């Protein structure tokens, strides 16, 4: 895309005075009257804001007026020291560039919709006996893709139904190619066992075709075909086969009943409904594939109080569907600004219909989505309000002058010191801040010494944070965020370790984080926890049913959950390191070839020398070495 870059850098006087209005007025004299994208920069060159315009000169002139600007935008103008514009050929190009820059640069004053996750698809792999699997990310694997689904739950529910109704395999190719008998899924009627020939390749492919038909919205015709087969089997007194068809029909019927809850007025599209309770907003999406309701998702954009609903929806739709397969139609609860431009900008130029129904069945569906958005927002605000009250109680109990805004909590997970890991979870003003969570693989010795492990993790975390803070001060840049409270899962001993580390780093006393430990009660009963504070002899007195005790339990339990999850991951990875790793002459490449051929280390052990020789990269001498190493 041929962009013409026009930039103006102001004099040092303007940078030091930070007079954004004068800077803008000076720039506007030379600004083009064409479509394009503009960027506001501060005196460090950081991008403050990205916007698009049909006419750059006119749009920038609005900022220079001063009157009618919200406090947020007025502050942005005040910080502006440089303006950069890019001219483009059309509004559509401007919109695409605007969204791309916002996503990549994440400017301070733009509305950022936290929606970076790739959306899940259902994939039938290209194989003799196709595998049913979930997929995220770029479509590198060969096969037929169905989706995207609004959330993983919707996709997995659909996959579960496909297993029950069409008996499709979900196992990895390495397992499939090396099975000698059916797995458990065959016994519970969730797979037809093509791996061992319990179904012919032609019949299995027919099952895959039926499943794909169902996903394409032809569920009724699939039902009719299965009903005919059930009746035919019953007529021939093959009651076992008839019962199998009956069970498959029931799975399909249940799914269709659930999916048709909200009707089928939308064939292939999304309903996007916005509910506002200023300054808060919830956007609810209902997704439809082939006339079937396949799932929903909620989003809570921040800093949107000064934007009207049409502009919030424009930004959301542009960012949410950017880089994804946009649906054929997007049905909205409110009119969307620049809807026509937006409709031509999504899906690589293929027009997406964006409209707001005023009556009829689609308006009814929009009403359902709005009702869900309202309930979701009220529930979220209620949870945040309760959380904020608990944080306020925390501040009061500890007799702190400033409110507690950030708590970091640590937990250790290991089995007798093996595969030891630690977690750090973070509680913010209104909820857990999951994007700030951290995992630590313990680097010390594999010994069951909780105190040594905790010391290592705390030193790594706050030693690094201290260095980053000192570096930021030296450079004059923003310092990293420090917690108000640091909490460890454990008793007085763990608190002593925490205190020792912070003293060693020179981070104790007034102005530094408060140090706590939360110890489990006798018999590990919830509600009987004891909370210790560094510098206090006696534990904090918190009543059994105190909301604050509940808050601390939630934080502690979350750190425990996160640590255990990471420990399981690491343990699983270690378990995968099989006996093959210690065989001389077997590196990563040969190990992979052996596992792909035989499915597991046990499969390799049971293989003969002749079988081993057939593996790529394994000669007779190595085959004998592998055989004797594994079989003594």
Coordinates of C-alpha atoms in Angstrom, one line a residue:
X1 CA 0.0 0.0 0.0
X2 CA 1.7 3.2 -1.1
X3 CA 1.6 5.6 1.9
X4 CA 2.9 9.1 1.7
X5 CA 4.5 10.0 5.0
X6 CA 4.3 13.6 6.2
X7 CA 5.9 14.4 9.6
X8 CA 6.6 17.6 11.5
X9 CA 9.0 17.8 14.5
X10 CA 8.5 20.9 16.7
X11 CA 11.3 23.0 18.2
X12 CA 12.9 22.3 21.5
X13 CA 11.0 25.2 23.0
X14 CA 7.7 23.6 22.1
X15 CA 8.8 20.2 23.5
X16 CA 9.8 21.8 26.8
X17 CA 6.7 23.9 27.1
X18 CA 4.5 21.0 26.2
X19 CA 2.0 23.4 24.6
X20 CA 0.1 20.8 22.5
X21 CA -2.5 23.3 21.2
X22 CA 0.1 25.5 19.6
X23 CA 1.9 22.5 18.2
X24 CA -1.3 21.3 16.6
X25 CA -2.2 24.7 15.2
X26 CA 1.2 25.0 13.7
X27 CA 1.0 21.6 12.1
X28 CA -2.6 22.1 10.8
X29 CA -1.4 25.0 8.5
X30 CA 0.5 22.3 6.5
X31 CA -1.8 19.3 7.0
X32 CA -3.3 17.7 3.9
X33 CA -7.0 17.7 3.2
X34 CA -7.0 14.0 2.3
X35 CA -7.9 10.6 4.0
X36 CA -5.3 9.3 6.3
X37 CA -4.1 8.3 9.7
X38 CA -2.5 10.6 12.3
X39 CA -0.3 9.8 15.3
X40 CA 0.2 12.1 18.4
X41 CA 3.7 11.7 20.0
X42 CA 5.0 13.0 23.3
X43 CA 8.5 14.4 24.0
X44 CA 10.0 11.0 24.2
X45 CA 8.6 9.8 20.9
X46 CA 6.0 7.5 22.5
X47 CA 2.8 7.3 20.5
X48 CA 0.0 8.8 22.6
X49 CA -2.9 8.4 20.1
X50 CA -3.7 7.0 16.7
X51 CA -6.8 8.1 14.7
X52 CA -8.1 8.1 11.2
X53 CA -9.8 10.8 9.2
X54 CA -11.6 11.4 5.9
X55 CA -10.0 14.8 5.9
X56 CA -6.9 15.1 8.1
X57 CA -6.8 18.9 8.2
X58 CA -10.5 19.1 9.4
X59 CA -10.0 16.2 12.0
X60 CA -6.9 17.7 13.5
X61 CA -8.6 21.1 13.7
X62 CA -11.1 19.7 16.1
X63 CA -8.4 19.0 18.7
X64 CA -7.0 22.5 18.3
X65 CA -10.4 24.1 19.3
X66 CA -9.9 23.1 22.9
X67 CA -13.6 23.4 23.8
X68 CA -15.7 20.3 24.1
X69 CA -12.8 17.9 24.6
X70 CA -13.0 15.3 27.4
X71 CA -10.5 15.5 30.2
X72 CA -8.8 12.5 28.8
X73 CA -8.4 13.9 25.3
X74 CA -7.4 17.3 26.7
X75 CA -4.6 15.7 28.6
X76 CA -3.5 13.9 25.5
X77 CA -3.4 17.2 23.5
X78 CA -1.4 18.7 26.4
X79 CA 1.2 16.0 26.2
X80 CA 1.5 16.1 22.4
X81 CA 4.9 17.3 21.0
X82 CA 4.8 15.9 17.5
X83 CA 2.3 14.9 14.9
X84 CA 2.9 12.3 12.2
X85 CA 0.3 11.7 9.4
X86 CA 0.1 9.1 6.7
X87 CA -2.0 9.9 3.6
X88 CA -3.9 7.0 2.0
X89 CA -6.1 6.6 -1.1
X90 CA -9.4 5.9 0.7
X91 CA -11.3 5.7 4.0
X92 CA -11.1 1.9 3.9
X93 CA -7.3 2.0 3.7
X94 CA -7.3 4.6 6.6
X95 CA -9.4 2.3 8.8
X96 CA -7.2 -0.7 8.1
X97 CA -4.0 1.2 8.9
X98 CA -5.6 2.8 12.0
X99 CA -6.5 -0.6 13.5
X100 CA -3.1 -2.1 12.6
X101 CA -1.3 0.7 14.3
X102 CA -3.5 0.6 17.4
X103 CA -3.0 -3.1 17.8
X104 CA 0.8 -2.9 17.3
X105 CA 1.6 0.3 19.2
X106 CA -1.1 0.1 21.9
X107 CA -1.2 3.9 22.4
X108 CA -1.8 5.3 25.8
X109 CA -5.0 7.3 24.9
X110 CA -6.6 4.9 22.5
X111 CA -9.4 2.5 23.5
X112 CA -7.7 -0.9 23.5
X113 CA -9.9 -4.0 23.3
X114 CA -8.1 -6.8 25.1
X115 CA -8.8 -9.4 22.4
X116 CA -5.4 -10.8 21.4
X117 CA -6.3 -14.5 21.6
X118 CA -6.5 -16.5 18.4
X119 CA -10.0 -18.0 18.0
X120 CA -10.5 -21.8 17.9
X121 CA -11.4 -23.8 14.8
X122 CA -12.5 -27.4 14.3
X123 CA -10.2 -29.2 11.9
X124 CA -10.6 -32.5 10.0
X125 CA -7.1 -33.4 9.0
X126 CA -6.2 -34.5 5.5
X127 CA -5.5 -38.2 6.0
X128 CA -6.7 -41.6 5.0
X129 CA -8.7 -41.7 8.2
X130 CA -9.1 -37.9 9.1
X131 CA -8.6 -36.8 12.7
X132 CA -11.1 -34.5 14.4
X133 CA -9.1 -31.9 16.4
X134 CA -9.1 -28.3 17.7
X135 CA -6.9 -25.7 16.1
X136 CA -5.7 -22.2 16.9
X137 CA -3.5 -19.9 14.9
X138 CA -2.5 -19.8 11.2
X139 CA -4.0 -22.6 9.1
X140 CA -0.8 -24.4 8.3
X141 CA -2.1 -27.9 8.7
X142 CA -3.8 -29.4 5.6
X143 CA -7.5 -30.2 6.1
X144 CA -11.0 -28.8 6.3
X145 CA -11.5 -26.0 8.9
X146 CA -14.8 -25.0 10.5
X147 CA -15.1 -21.9 12.6
X148 CA -14.0 -19.7 14.2
X149 CA -15.9 -20.3 17.4
X150 CA -16.5 -17.5 19.9
X151 CA -14.8 -19.4 22.7
X152 CA -13.1 -22.7 23.4
X153 CA -16.1 -24.0 25.4
X154 CA -18.4 -23.7 22.3
X155 CA -15.9 -25.5 20.2
X156 CA -15.3 -28.3 22.6
X157 CA -19.0 -28.9 23.1
X158 CA -19.4 -29.2 19.4
X159 CA -16.4 -31.6 19.2
X160 CA -17.9 -33.8 22.0
X161 CA -21.2 -34.0 20.0
X162 CA -19.3 -34.9 16.8
X163 CA -17.5 -37.7 18.7
X164 CA -20.8 -39.2 20.0
X165 CA -22.8 -38.7 16.9
X166 CA -20.2 -39.6 14.2
X167 CA -17.7 -41.8 16.2
X168 CA -14.6 -39.9 14.9
X169 CA -11.1 -40.4 16.1
X170 CA -9.3 -37.6 18.0
X171 CA -6.0 -39.5 18.7
X172 CA -2.6 -38.3 17.4
X173 CA -1.4 -39.9 14.2
X174 CA 1.5 -41.6 16.1
X175 CA -1.0 -43.3 18.4
X176 CA -3.4 -44.1 15.5
X177 CA -0.7 -45.8 13.4
X178 CA 0.7 -48.0 16.2
X179 CA -2.5 -49.3 17.9
X180 CA -3.0 -53.1 18.1
X181 CA -6.4 -52.9 19.8
X182 CA -9.1 -50.2 20.3
X183 CA -8.8 -47.6 23.0
X184 CA -11.3 -46.8 25.7
X185 CA -13.2 -44.4 23.5
X186 CA -14.3 -47.3 21.3
X187 CA -15.7 -49.1 24.4
X188 CA -17.7 -46.0 25.5
X189 CA -19.0 -45.5 21.9
X190 CA -17.0 -42.3 21.2
X191 CA -14.9 -43.7 18.3
X192 CA -15.4 -46.3 15.5
X193 CA -11.8 -47.6 15.9
X194 CA -10.5 -47.1 12.3
X195 CA -7.0 -47.7 13.8
X196 CA -7.6 -51.4 14.0
X197 CA -10.1 -51.9 11.1
X198 CA -13.3 -52.1 13.2
X199 CA -14.7 -49.9 10.4
X200 CA -13.7 -49.8 6.7
X201 CA -11.9 -46.7 5.3
X202 CA -14.9 -46.0 3.0
X203 CA -17.4 -46.2 5.9
X204 CA -15.2 -44.0 8.1
X205 CA -14.9 -41.4 5.3
X206 CA -18.7 -41.4 5.1
X207 CA -18.9 -40.6 8.8
X208 CA -16.5 -37.7 8.2
X209 CA -18.7 -36.4 5.4
X210 CA -21.8 -36.6 7.6
X211 CA -20.0 -34.6 10.3
X212 CA -18.9 -32.0 7.8
X213 CA -22.5 -31.8 6.5
X214 CA -23.7 -31.2 10.0
X215 CA -21.2 -28.4 10.5
X216 CA -22.3 -26.8 7.2
X217 CA -25.9 -26.6 8.6
X218 CA -27.3 -29.7 6.9
X219 CA -28.2 -31.3 10.2
X220 CA -31.8 -32.2 9.1
X221 CA -30.6 -34.2 6.1
X222 CA -28.0 -36.0 8.3
X223 CA -30.8 -36.9 10.7
X224 CA -33.0 -38.2 7.9
X225 CA -30.2 -40.4 6.6
X226 CA -29.6 -41.9 10.0
X227 CA -33.3 -42.4 10.6
X228 CA -33.5 -44.4 7.3
X229 CA -30.5 -46.5 8.4
X230 CA -32.0 -47.1 11.8
X231 CA -35.3 -48.3 10.3
X232 CA -33.4 -50.5 7.8
X233 CA -31.4 -52.1 10.6
X234 CA -34.5 -52.7 12.7
X235 CA -36.3 -54.3 9.7
X236 CA -33.4 -56.6 9.3
X237 CA -33.6 -57.4 13.0
X238 CA -30.1 -56.0 13.5
X239 CA -31.1 -54.4 16.8
X240 CA -27.6 -53.7 18.0
X241 CA -26.9 -51.5 14.9
X242 CA -30.3 -49.9 15.2
X243 CA -29.6 -48.9 18.8
X244 CA -26.3 -47.4 17.7
X245 CA -28.1 -45.3 15.1
X246 CA -30.6 -44.3 17.7
X247 CA -27.9 -43.1 20.1
X248 CA -26.3 -41.1 17.4
X249 CA -29.6 -39.5 16.5
X250 CA -30.2 -38.5 20.1
X251 CA -26.8 -36.8 20.3
X252 CA -27.6 -34.8 17.2
X253 CA -31.1 -33.9 18.3
X254 CA -29.9 -32.7 21.7
X255 CA -27.3 -30.4 20.1
X256 CA -29.8 -29.0 17.6
X257 CA -32.3 -28.3 20.4
X258 CA -29.6 -26.4 22.4
X259 CA -28.4 -24.5 19.3
X260 CA -31.9 -23.4 18.3
X261 CA -32.6 -21.8 21.6
X262 CA -32.4 -18.3 20.1
X263 CA -33.9 -19.2 16.8
X264 CA -32.2 -19.3 13.4
X265 CA -32.9 -15.9 11.9
X266 CA -29.2 -15.3 11.4
X267 CA -27.7 -17.8 9.0
X268 CA -23.9 -17.1 9.2
X269 CA -23.1 -14.1 11.3
X270 CA -22.7 -12.5 14.7
X271 CA -25.0 -10.4 16.8
X272 CA -23.1 -7.6 18.5
X273 CA -25.0 -5.9 21.3
X274 CA -23.8 -3.0 23.5
X275 CA -25.1 -2.3 27.0
X276 CA -23.9 0.9 28.8
X277 CA -24.1 1.8 32.5
X278 CA -21.7 4.8 32.4
X279 CA -18.8 4.8 32.6
X280 CA -19.0 1.0 32.1
X281 CA -19.8 -0.9 28.9
X282 CA -20.4 -4.6 28.1
X283 CA -20.4 -5.9 24.5
X284 CA -22.1 -9.3 24.0
X285 CA -21.5 -11.4 20.9
X286 CA -23.9 -14.2 19.8
X287 CA -22.4 -16.3 17.0
X288 CA -24.3 -18.3 14.4
X289 CA -23.1 -20.9 12.0
X290 CA -25.5 -22.2 9.4
X291 CA -28.5 -21.0 11.3
X292 CA -27.3 -22.6 14.6
X293 CA -26.4 -20.7 17.7
X294 CA -22.8 -21.9 18.5
X295 CA -21.8 -19.7 21.4
X296 CA -21.3 -16.3 22.9
X297 CA -18.6 -14.1 24.4
X298 CA -18.5 -10.9 26.5
X299 CA -16.1 -7.9 26.4
X300 CA -15.7 -5.0 28.7
X301 CA -13.9 -2.1 27.0
X302 CA -12.4 0.6 29.3
X303 CA -12.1 4.4 28.9
X304 CA -15.2 4.7 26.6
X305 CA -17.3 7.1 28.7
X306 CA -16.8 10.0 26.3
X307 CA -17.4 7.9 23.1
X308 CA -21.0 7.4 21.9
X309 CA -22.2 3.9 21.3
X310 CA -21.8 4.0 17.5
X311 CA -18.1 4.9 17.8
X312 CA -17.5 2.2 20.5
X313 CA -19.1 -0.4 18.2
X314 CA -17.0 0.8 15.2
X315 CA -13.8 0.5 17.1
X316 CA -14.8 -2.9 18.6
X317 CA -15.9 -4.4 15.3
X318 CA -12.8 -3.1 13.4
X319 CA -10.4 -4.5 16.1
X320 CA -12.2 -7.7 17.0
X321 CA -12.6 -8.9 13.4
X322 CA -9.2 -7.6 12.1
X323 CA -7.1 -10.6 11.0
X324 CA -9.9 -13.1 11.5
X325 CA -12.5 -14.6 9.2
X326 CA -15.3 -12.1 9.6
X327 CA -18.9 -13.5 9.3
X328 CA -21.1 -12.6 6.3
X329 CA -23.2 -10.4 8.5
X330 CA -22.8 -8.4 11.7
X331 CA -26.1 -7.5 13.3
X332 CA -25.8 -4.7 15.9
X333 CA -27.9 -3.2 18.7
X334 CA -27.0 0.4 17.7
X335 CA -26.1 2.1 14.4
X336 CA -22.4 1.9 13.7
X337 CA -20.4 4.9 12.6
X338 CA -18.7 4.5 9.2
X339 CA -20.5 1.2 8.8
X340 CA -20.2 1.3 5.0
X341 CA -16.5 1.9 5.1
X342 CA -16.1 -0.8 7.8
X343 CA -18.1 -3.3 5.8
X344 CA -15.6 -3.1 2.9
X345 CA -12.6 -3.2 5.1
X346 CA -13.1 -6.5 6.8
X347 CA -12.4 -10.0 5.3
X348 CA -9.8 -8.8 2.8
X349 CA -12.2 -6.6 0.9
X350 CA -15.1 -9.1 0.8
X351 CA -18.1 -7.0 1.9
X352 CA -19.5 -7.8 5.3
X353 CA -23.1 -6.7 5.9
X354 CA -23.3 -4.5 9.0
X355 CA -26.8 -3.3 10.0
X356 CA -29.2 -2.7 12.9
X357 CA -32.6 -4.3 12.6
X358 CA -35.6 -2.3 13.9
X359 CA -38.1 -5.1 14.1
X360 CA -38.7 -8.7 13.4
X361 CA -37.0 -11.9 14.5
X362 CA -33.5 -10.4 14.3
X363 CA -34.5 -7.5 16.5
X364 CA -35.8 -10.1 19.0
X365 CA -32.3 -11.8 18.9
X366 CA -30.6 -8.5 19.5
X367 CA -32.9 -8.0 22.5
X368 CA -31.8 -11.4 23.9
X369 CA -28.1 -10.4 23.4
X370 CA -28.7 -7.0 25.1
X371 CA -30.4 -8.7 28.0
X372 CA -27.3 -11.0 28.4
X373 CA -25.0 -8.0 28.1
X374 CA -26.9 -6.2 30.9
X375 CA -26.8 -9.2 33.2
X376 CA -23.1 -9.8 32.5
X377 CA -22.2 -6.2 33.2
X378 CA -24.2 -6.0 36.4
X379 CA -22.7 -9.2 37.7
X380 CA -19.2 -8.0 36.9
X381 CA -19.8 -4.6 38.6
X382 CA -21.2 -6.4 41.7
X383 CA -18.2 -8.6 41.9
X384 CA -15.8 -5.7 41.5
X385 CA -17.7 -3.7 44.1
X386 CA -17.4 -6.5 46.6
X387 CA -13.7 -6.9 45.8
X388 CA -13.1 -3.1 46.2
X389 CA -14.8 -3.2 49.6
X390 CA -12.6 -6.1 50.7
X391 CA -9.5 -4.2 49.6
X392 CA -10.7 -1.2 51.6
X393 CA -11.2 -3.4 54.6
X394 CA -7.6 -4.7 54.1
X395 CA -6.2 -1.1 54.0
X396 CA -8.2 -0.2 57.2
X397 CA -7.1 -3.4 59.1
X398 CA -3.4 -2.7 58.3
X399 CA -3.8 1.0 59.2
X400 CA -2.3 2.1 55.9
X401 CA -2.5 5.7 54.7
X402 CA -2.8 4.8 51.0
X403 CA -5.3 2.2 49.7
X404 CA -4.0 -1.3 48.7
X405 CA -4.0 -1.5 44.9
X406 CA -1.8 -4.4 44.2
X407 CA -1.0 -7.7 46.0
X408 CA 1.5 -10.2 44.8
X409 CA 1.2 -13.7 46.2
X410 CA 3.7 -16.6 45.9
X411 CA 3.4 -20.4 46.2
X412 CA 5.7 -23.3 45.7
X413 CA 4.7 -26.7 44.1
X414 CA 6.9 -29.8 44.0
X415 CA 7.1 -33.5 44.9
X416 CA 9.9 -34.1 47.3
X417 CA 11.8 -31.3 45.6
X418 CA 11.4 -32.7 42.1
X419 CA 10.2 -30.6 39.2
X420 CA 9.9 -27.7 41.6
X421 CA 8.1 -24.6 40.4
X422 CA 6.7 -21.4 41.9
X423 CA 3.9 -19.1 41.0
X424 CA 3.2 -15.4 41.4
X425 CA -0.4 -14.2 41.1
X426 CA -1.5 -10.6 41.3
X427 CA -4.6 -9.1 42.8
X428 CA -5.6 -5.6 41.6
X429 CA -8.2 -3.0 42.6
X430 CA -11.1 -4.8 41.1
X431 CA -10.0 -8.4 40.2
X432 CA -7.1 -10.8 39.7
X433 CA -4.7 -9.4 37.1
X434 CA -4.0 -12.6 35.1
X435 CA -1.8 -10.9 32.5
X436 CA 0.6 -10.1 35.3
X437 CA 0.9 -13.6 36.6
X438 CA 4.4 -15.2 36.5
X439 CA 5.8 -18.7 36.6
X440 CA 9.2 -19.7 38.0
X441 CA 11.1 -22.9 37.4
X442 CA 13.3 -23.5 40.5
X443 CA 16.9 -23.5 39.4
X444 CA 18.4 -24.7 42.7
X445 CA 19.0 -28.3 43.8
X446 CA 16.2 -30.8 43.7
X447 CA 15.8 -31.0 47.4
X448 CA 12.6 -30.6 49.4
X449 CA 13.6 -27.3 50.9
X450 CA 10.6 -25.0 50.7
X451 CA 12.4 -22.1 52.3
X452 CA 15.4 -22.2 49.9
X453 CA 13.0 -22.4 46.9
X454 CA 11.0 -19.5 48.2
X455 CA 14.1 -17.4 48.8
X456 CA 15.3 -18.1 45.2
X457 CA 12.0 -17.0 43.7
X458 CA 11.7 -13.9 45.8
X459 CA 15.3 -12.8 45.1
X460 CA 14.8 -13.3 41.4
X461 CA 11.5 -11.4 41.3
X462 CA 12.4 -8.4 43.5
X463 CA 16.1 -8.3 42.6
X464 CA 15.1 -7.9 38.9
X465 CA 12.4 -5.4 39.8
X466 CA 14.9 -3.3 41.7
X467 CA 17.3 -3.3 38.8
X468 CA 14.5 -2.3 36.4
X469 CA 13.5 0.6 38.7
X470 CA 17.0 1.9 39.0
X471 CA 17.5 1.7 35.2
X472 CA 14.2 3.6 34.7
X473 CA 15.3 6.4 37.1
X474 CA 18.6 6.7 35.3
X475 CA 16.9 7.0 31.9
X476 CA 14.1 9.2 33.1
X477 CA 11.4 6.7 32.0
X478 CA 8.4 5.2 33.7
X479 CA 9.2 2.9 36.6
X480 CA 7.8 -0.6 36.8
X481 CA 4.8 -1.2 39.1
X482 CA 5.6 -2.3 42.6
X483 CA 3.1 -4.2 44.9
X484 CA 1.6 -2.6 48.0
X485 CA 1.6 -6.0 49.7
X486 CA 3.7 -9.2 49.2
X487 CA 2.1 -12.4 50.5
X488 CA 3.6 -15.9 50.7
X489 CA 1.7 -19.2 51.2
X490 CA 3.1 -20.5 54.4
X491 CA 3.7 -19.8 58.1
X492 CA 6.2 -17.8 60.2
X493 CA 9.1 -19.6 58.5
X494 CA 8.1 -18.5 55.0
X495 CA 7.5 -14.9 56.3
X496 CA 11.0 -14.9 57.8
X497 CA 12.4 -15.8 54.4
X498 CA 10.4 -13.1 52.7
X499 CA 11.5 -10.5 55.3
X500 CA 15.2 -11.6 55.0
X501 CA 15.2 -11.2 51.2
X502 CA 13.6 -7.8 51.3
X503 CA 16.1 -6.6 54.0
X504 CA 18.9 -7.9 51.9
X505 CA 17.6 -5.9 48.9
X506 CA 17.1 -2.8 51.1
X507 CA 13.3 -2.9 50.5
X508 CA 11.9 -2.7 54.1
X509 CA 10.4 0.1 56.1
X510 CA 8.1 3.0 55.3
X511 CA 7.2 3.3 51.6
X512 CA 8.0 -0.3 50.8
X513 CA 5.6 -3.3 50.4
X514 CA 3.9 -4.8 53.4
X515 CA 5.0 -8.4 54.0
X516 CA 2.5 -11.1 54.9
X517 CA 2.2 -14.9 55.1
X518 CA -1.0 -16.9 55.1
X519 CA -0.8 -20.3 56.9
X520 CA -3.4 -23.0 56.5
X521 CA -5.4 -23.9 59.5
X522 CA -5.4 -27.2 61.4
X523 CA -6.6 -30.0 59.1
X524 CA -6.1 -27.5 56.2
X525 CA -9.7 -26.2 56.8
X526 CA -10.7 -23.1 55.0
X527 CA -11.6 -20.3 57.3
X528 CA -9.1 -21.3 59.9
X529 CA -6.1 -19.7 58.2
X530 CA -3.7 -17.6 60.2
X531 CA -2.3 -14.4 58.7
X532 CA 1.1 -13.2 59.9
X533 CA 2.6 -9.7 59.3
X534 CA 6.3 -8.9 59.3
X535 CA 7.1 -6.9 62.4
X536 CA 4.1 -8.1 64.4
X537 CA 4.5 -10.8 67.0
X538 CA 0.8 -11.9 67.0
X539 CA -1.2 -12.9 63.9
X540 CA -3.7 -10.4 62.4
X541 CA -7.1 -10.7 64.1
X542 CA -9.6 -11.4 61.3
X543 CA -13.1 -12.8 62.1
X544 CA -14.0 -16.2 60.7
X545 CA -16.6 -14.9 58.2
X546 CA -14.8 -11.7 57.3
X547 CA -14.9 -10.7 53.6
X548 CA -11.2 -9.8 53.9
X549 CA -10.4 -13.4 55.0
X550 CA -12.4 -14.6 51.9
X551 CA -10.3 -12.2 49.7
X552 CA -7.0 -13.5 51.0
X553 CA -8.2 -17.1 50.6
X554 CA -9.1 -16.4 47.0
X555 CA -5.7 -14.9 46.3
X556 CA -3.9 -17.7 48.1
X557 CA -6.0 -20.4 46.3
X558 CA -5.3 -18.8 42.9
X559 CA -1.6 -18.9 43.5
X560 CA -1.9 -22.6 44.6
X561 CA -3.9 -23.4 41.4
X562 CA -1.5 -21.6 39.2
X563 CA 1.6 -23.3 40.7
X564 CA 0.0 -26.8 40.5
X565 CA -0.9 -26.2 36.9
X566 CA 2.6 -25.2 36.0
X567 CA 4.0 -28.2 38.1
X568 CA 1.8 -30.6 36.1
X569 CA 3.0 -29.2 32.9
X570 CA 6.6 -29.6 33.9
X571 CA 6.1 -33.1 35.3
X572 CA 4.3 -34.1 32.1
X573 CA 7.3 -32.8 30.1
X574 CA 9.7 -34.6 32.3
X575 CA 7.7 -37.8 32.0
X576 CA 7.9 -37.6 28.2
X577 CA 11.7 -37.8 28.6
X578 CA 11.8 -41.5 28.2
X579 CA 14.5 -44.2 28.4
X580 CA 15.3 -43.3 24.8
X581 CA 17.1 -40.1 26.0
X582 CA 19.9 -42.0 27.5
X583 CA 20.6 -44.4 24.7
X584 CA 24.0 -43.6 23.0
X585 CA 23.6 -42.6 19.4
X586 CA 19.9 -41.7 19.8
X587 CA 19.5 -37.9 19.5
X588 CA 16.4 -35.8 19.1
X589 CA 15.8 -36.6 15.5
X590 CA 16.1 -40.4 15.9
X591 CA 14.0 -40.3 19.0
X592 CA 11.3 -38.5 17.2
X593 CA 11.4 -41.1 14.3
X594 CA 11.2 -44.0 16.8
X595 CA 8.3 -42.5 18.7
X596 CA 6.4 -41.7 15.4
X597 CA 6.9 -45.3 14.3
X598 CA 6.1 -47.1 17.5
X599 CA 4.0 -44.6 19.4
X600 CA 5.8 -44.7 22.8
X601 CA 9.0 -45.8 24.6
X602 CA 7.1 -49.0 25.5
X603 CA 6.4 -49.6 21.8
X604 CA 10.1 -49.2 21.0
X605 CA 11.0 -51.6 23.8
X606 CA 8.7 -54.3 22.3
X607 CA 10.0 -53.9 18.8
X608 CA 12.4 -56.4 17.3
X609 CA 15.8 -55.6 15.8
X610 CA 14.2 -56.1 12.3
X611 CA 11.4 -53.6 13.2
X612 CA 13.9 -51.1 14.5
X613 CA 16.0 -51.3 11.4
X614 CA 13.1 -50.1 9.3
X615 CA 13.1 -46.7 11.1
X616 CA 14.8 -43.9 9.2
X617 CA 18.3 -43.2 10.4
X618 CA 18.6 -46.5 12.3
X619 CA 21.1 -49.0 10.9
X620 CA 21.6 -52.6 12.1
X621 CA 24.3 -51.8 14.7
X622 CA 22.2 -49.0 16.2
X623 CA 19.1 -51.2 16.1
X624 CA 20.9 -53.9 18.1
X625 CA 22.2 -51.3 20.5
X626 CA 18.7 -49.9 21.1
X627 CA 17.2 -53.4 21.6
X628 CA 19.8 -54.6 24.1
X629 CA 19.8 -51.3 26.0
X630 CA 16.0 -51.4 26.5
X631 CA 15.8 -55.2 27.0
X632 CA 18.9 -55.8 29.1

